[in-house]
Amino acid sequence: MNRLAEQFEQLRTKNEGALVAYLMAGDPDPLRSLEYAMAMEAGGADVIELGLPFSDPIADGPTIQAAGVRAFQSKITMKSFVQIITEFRALSKTPLVVMSYYNPIWKMGEETFLKQIVEAGADGVAIPDLPVEESTNWLNQCRKYHTSRIFFVTPETDDGRAKKIAEQSTGFLYLVPRYGTTGARDELASHTASLIQRVRPLMPAGLPLAVGFGLSNKEQVQTVITAGADAAIVGSALVDKIAQGVSPETLMLFVRELKDGTRRSASAAV
Amino acid sequence: MNRLAEQFEQLRTKNEGALVAYLMAGDPDPLRSLEYAMAMEAGGADVIELGLPFSDPIADGPTIQAAGVRAFQSKITMKSFVQIITEFRALSKTPLVVMSYYNPIWKMGEETFLKQIVEAGADGVAIPDLPVEESTNWLNQCRKYHTSRIFFVTPETDDGRAKKIAEQSTGFLYLVPRYGTTGARDELASHTASLIQRVRPLMPAGLPLAVGFGLSNKEQVQTVITAGADAAIVGSALVDKIAQGVSPETLMLFVRELKDGTRRSASAAV
Amino acid sequence: MATRVATSSNQLNKLGVGKLSELPKDGKYGDFGGQYVPEILIPALKQLEAAYESIKTDFEFQRELKVLREEYGGRPTPLYFAKRLTEYAGSAQIYLKREDLVHGGAHKFNNVIGQALLAKRMGKQRIIAETGAGQHGVATAMVGAMLGIPVEVYMGSTDIERQKMNVYRMKLLGAQVHPVIAGSATLKDAINEALRDWATNVQTTYYLIGSVVGPHPYPMIVRDFQRVIGDEIMGQTLRRDRKLPDLLVACVGGGSNALGTFYPFVNESSVHFLGAEAAGAASLGKGSVGVLHGAKTQVLQDEWGQISETHSISAGLDYAAVGPEHSLYKKLGRGEYISVNDEEAFEGFRMLSQLEGIIPALESAHAVYAGVQRARKMRKDQLIVITLSGRGDKDLETALRYEQARGTV
Amino acid sequence: MATRVATSSNQLNKLGVGKLSELPKDGKYGDFGGQYVPEILIPALKQLEAAYESIKTDFEFQRELKVLREEYGGRPTPLYFAKRLTEYAGSAQIYLKREDLVHGGAHKFNNVIGQALLAKRMGKQRIIAETGAGQHGVATAMVGAMLGIPVEVYMGSTDIERQKMNVYRMKLLGAQVHPVIAGSATLKDAINEALRDWATNVQTTYYLIGSVVGPHPYPMIVRDFQRVIGDEIMGQTLRRDRKLPDLLVACVGGGSNALGTFYPFVNESSVHFLGAEAAGAASLGKGSVGVLHGAKTQVLQDEWGQISETHSISAGLDYAAVGPEHSLYKKLGRGEYISVNDEEAFEGFRMLSQLEGIIPALESAHAVYAGVQRARKMRKDQLIVITLSGRGDKDLETALRYEQARGTV
Ligand SMILES: Cc1ncc(COP(=O)(O)O)c(C=O)c1O
Ligand SMILES: Cc1ncc(COP(=O)(O)O)c(C=O)c1O
């Protein structure tokens, strides 16, 4: 059992949802992004999602696009990306998932890429522009390297397809409750709960369901967890703070607050 | 017999060619153009050719175009044009020919126009854009007002046509020895003499032949007269002087020099 | 509307002609037309007329013309049913004759290709042309390049300044562009200068006039080369609707696209003609009979016969005279001519862009506006054809400046 | 040259397809193509594919398309024998396929009209598009106006600055233009942004892609709508010369005009294909296999798979990837692809202007240059067709600046 599965298992026993915290590797530079990742972990993030910057991030909104630009300005390379993971893993046992567009992976070779990041300490990979249909080889590699392969389900995905996607997924299933790209929003799509209810029965038993895209505060995290998700993913809201240049400590406090939203017992008290 | 015919008759007895001197009415203003006309007469011009400015002088080169622009700037009107003729006639018996594009004449009415200028003292009219084919009514008016109707013949005009044109002409026939528009040139088209020889036999006996377009100095005047023309017409070279703002006296001296070129006896001495 | 075609045969008989379609007679359209040019050009005009008569029945010439029109020029141009424009006008059916799709972007090509082939046939070594907005100059430069005949274009220096891109187009096509600084330094002056050049080089040079203006035989030649517009419309409407159009609409600068549209229908008294002039250059609407550039015709002039300066947002309509045949149509009531001002033309420009996705030349926009206004007064079963003489790409800068000045963009 | 078409049936069999013409299979062209897009768009792509399959055999749809292509778009476009260009090149006979005469000034229309009708059929209320130079945006805005469907266009802010007139054209046609400031603020980024918009509004919105790029079924749809170019060429050359061309030449940006030209001939092994890429954006010549904008194809990228910024004098070729079907043609040797640099393209631009009186789009000028070079190596009895994808009016300012910088004007 890998770190991701262990983590979800533990949280389940604690009756807590997971907080998945996203940040862009190299934003604002490799060293500081590592510091921010550690701050997230210290703040209580249950999973770190580490973005690999890409020149053409079609699934991302302006916030994460801008983080990618900052990362490129810091001259991040594949080598320093892997190094961030290595350093993180040396300091922490918290599961780490890589979020990358497909082209850098393809370019390096799926296996080479996977081998490097897994050896560095990554536990899973989510590829926003690689649907299951294009993933035959990728799935094999993930199996070979015992890495979680995280796919996406959206409101547009019909039941048959959602089932198929869920069956290919390990680690967790990434449920995008709304249309569009990443980015913090104030309202949470009202249909999130019913979407969770629709998708849950299609999933293999034991596969955690994470909801992401657009969560920006504790209340939203709480809503999502209350609605039945196993995890809430927060990205742009955290990247926003990093863009503002907050200290790792400030970021840590914010993560801590978000994490509060994942406690089911606590949520009942609100 | 009108003034033009008389003048050519007298010159013939003196074995002289005629000098026809052109200027634009109203250049640089009505009063001064009258002074210049008088200076030309005093300098020995045998015929004054007075241009009526026109907005679109297609047969004229830059020099005379510019004279027209100056005349318009002096706000010349049809009334002041007629007045210049009246004043000139009050002071001189030298024949005066009007040079005008057709549209101002048409606009006013051929008869009205002719009546006014004839009453003011003009002796003939040359219209560069009115070929004989379009002249039926015009010819009748000219007959009615005993005014010379001056037509043009060019190197392109074949014998048949030249004959027809000459037959319609009175006062003199205007021979254009070269292609193009008015304007002073240094060389004189070499074929001028042969052109004169070709055209002369086609003309009714007694109709004077005037050569114009491009004559700019005494030598050219002389060449033309020697070649058998009855008159040399100088336009742009005189307008050039006026454009330079020379005094009437200076213009007079220049005309005098040109006039020298018309004396057949003198020409032999050169 | 039916009262508009009031050309009684009496009136025509008085003119001594049986049918309007048989004009010109002796170079004249009734009282209009003629050859008011310096004597030096008269023989050249006669030579041109003779050459033109000879190619009219020359199989080889006509075939070459047809092939080039089709394969180089893109003819026939479509007749397009403007559904949304028709709905917007709300009554008669509006069709557009798509001269905007012709090579070079305007009907000008139809004439230029014909005359340039004629020039070649006559053995001329050089073609000169005048241009206002540059459209005729560009068309001439294009065809000159294609046939390998050197082209020189006279253009007022004011227009050169206003139409930089067309100047560059001509140069790119290998033509020489001569700036004309005389007068108002616009089209009228460019024509003057071209006439002067022609007078100087008449033996070697073909003067390629761009509209149904100038001395005979030009108005006839240009009309005959442009009648392909109307001929095609006739075939297209008959094939499509089994009837002739009720109304033909075209803009009138010199009048070539309008005459090309109207002329084939001139004996069809059920077909009404509507010409749209620019209000600031409405020779037919506000002019009087005069002589300009070799022809007697309606001219904008002052009381002394000096030619007026004109203004129009569309350079191609910015001309103080009009083809003599239009003067006759107007006099006889065979054609109706109305003025469209800059603002209305711009409305036509926007209307067609937004309703049909076709940006018309500002010239053509005058016809669009006039056609839509008229459509409203007609019946739903009636058929209008508006000739779209050209496309608007050349006018974008002008239009943008116009909108900026009005604060609408 | 005959050795160029080395597509052995062995190679094809290995790909598991009988004939190239039957691709795509499962959304793939051999190894290329596919649907590398966010999950949210997958259902929309499937819906699009289904809708597209249904209109392929829908009589009414196909008739409407044909009528609009002809009467609105000006099809068929001529095949023009370029006599002087042929003489200049001195060997094989050069014909030009005149897509420059299509409404809007480029082949882009062929595709846009088809997809816009499809969008209407699918009941979409809104069309979005990306544009680089503005040509595809303008074509989309035109057709949107004509059909009465609102159009919004994404365009890099750098391109907006460079192509002011096309921006104004789009606005005039009633389209909204959204500036994209991300990345290099050019075409690639505009596509990114359009994809994001589509992901957000996928239920109501049709994303109208402008070339044979993007996820399946776009490369197929665009190819099918553009194949009218090659279909017409086939009919025209057969009718005229009773034989097929020996060589087809087209420029390759995304590759739609080239594929539209080539595809109908793909099973005719005697017909050679030559694609001309911009040297500064030669995805086929200098790229490697990658994934961009939803498809696996040849991409210009760095060693880490980051997409490169490209440069070309012609905005329409200034794109880091190419249609997947071209990647396959190149891999199999079915098509030959060469690089033409800015200077050479400009030579093609001038050449065609001065010899034929046709100012080509700078994109098309790449094909002209490549075609003339190749013609020299061929026999006099051989036949080349160069597809002139568009006219050069849109490029005059660029060309003028280029000449000014080099001091040639
Ligand atoms: C597009 C267009 N339409 C109309 C005209 C006016 O000319 P005509 O009245 O001779 O058709 C021009 C002249 O340049 C033009 O370019
Ligand atoms: C005239 C023209 N040609 C070619 C292209 C390149 O596109 P494609 O390769 O898809 O034909 C463009 C793109 O804008 C264009 O405008």
PDB file of N, CA and C in Angstrom, chain C residues 25 78 84 103 136 203 234 271 331 375:
ATOM      1  N   LYS C  25     -24.690  57.314 -81.020  1.00  0.00           N
ATOM      2  CA  LYS C  25     -24.776  57.580 -82.443  1.00  0.00           C
ATOM      3  C   LYS C  25     -23.827  58.754 -82.697  1.00  0.00           C
ATOM      4  N   PRO C  78     -21.114  35.625 -58.299  1.00  0.00           N
ATOM      5  CA  PRO C  78     -22.422  35.122 -57.882  1.00  0.00           C
ATOM      6  C   PRO C  78     -23.468  36.234 -57.749  1.00  0.00           C
ATOM      7  N   ARG C  84     -30.828  38.054 -44.716  1.00  0.00           N
ATOM      8  CA  ARG C  84     -30.993  38.870 -43.511  1.00  0.00           C
ATOM      9  C   ARG C  84     -31.197  40.342 -43.860  1.00  0.00           C
ATOM     10  N   HIS C 103     -11.295  39.609 -59.017  1.00  0.00           N
ATOM     11  CA  HIS C 103      -9.864  39.823 -58.764  1.00  0.00           C
ATOM     12  C   HIS C 103      -9.543  41.318 -58.625  1.00  0.00           C
ATOM     13  N   HIS C 136      -8.761  51.807 -59.633  1.00  0.00           N
ATOM     14  CA  HIS C 136      -8.544  51.631 -61.064  1.00  0.00           C
ATOM     15  C   HIS C 136      -7.053  51.500 -61.356  1.00  0.00           C
ATOM     16  N   GLN C 203       1.436  58.307 -79.705  1.00  0.00           N
ATOM     17  CA  GLN C 203       1.757  57.253 -80.665  1.00  0.00           C
ATOM     18  C   GLN C 203       2.054  55.899 -80.014  1.00  0.00           C
ATOM     19  N   MET C 234     -28.951  39.164 -65.672  1.00  0.00           N
ATOM     20  CA  MET C 234     -30.120  38.746 -66.446  1.00  0.00           C
ATOM     21  C   MET C 234     -30.230  37.224 -66.465  1.00  0.00           C
ATOM     22  N   VAL C 271     -37.998  47.066 -65.943  1.00  0.00           N
ATOM     23  CA  VAL C 271     -36.853  47.070 -65.026  1.00  0.00           C
ATOM     24  C   VAL C 271     -36.448  48.510 -64.720  1.00  0.00           C
ATOM     25  N   LYS C 331     -32.061  62.474 -68.027  1.00  0.00           N
ATOM     26  CA  LYS C 331     -32.876  63.449 -68.742  1.00  0.00           C
ATOM     27  C   LYS C 331     -34.183  62.831 -69.233  1.00  0.00           C
ATOM     28  N   ALA C 375     -36.390  49.291 -51.051  1.00  0.00           N
ATOM     29  CA  ALA C 375     -37.044  47.985 -50.851  1.00  0.00           C
ATOM     30  C   ALA C 375     -38.275  48.133 -49.963  1.00  0.00           C
TER      31      ALA C 375
END
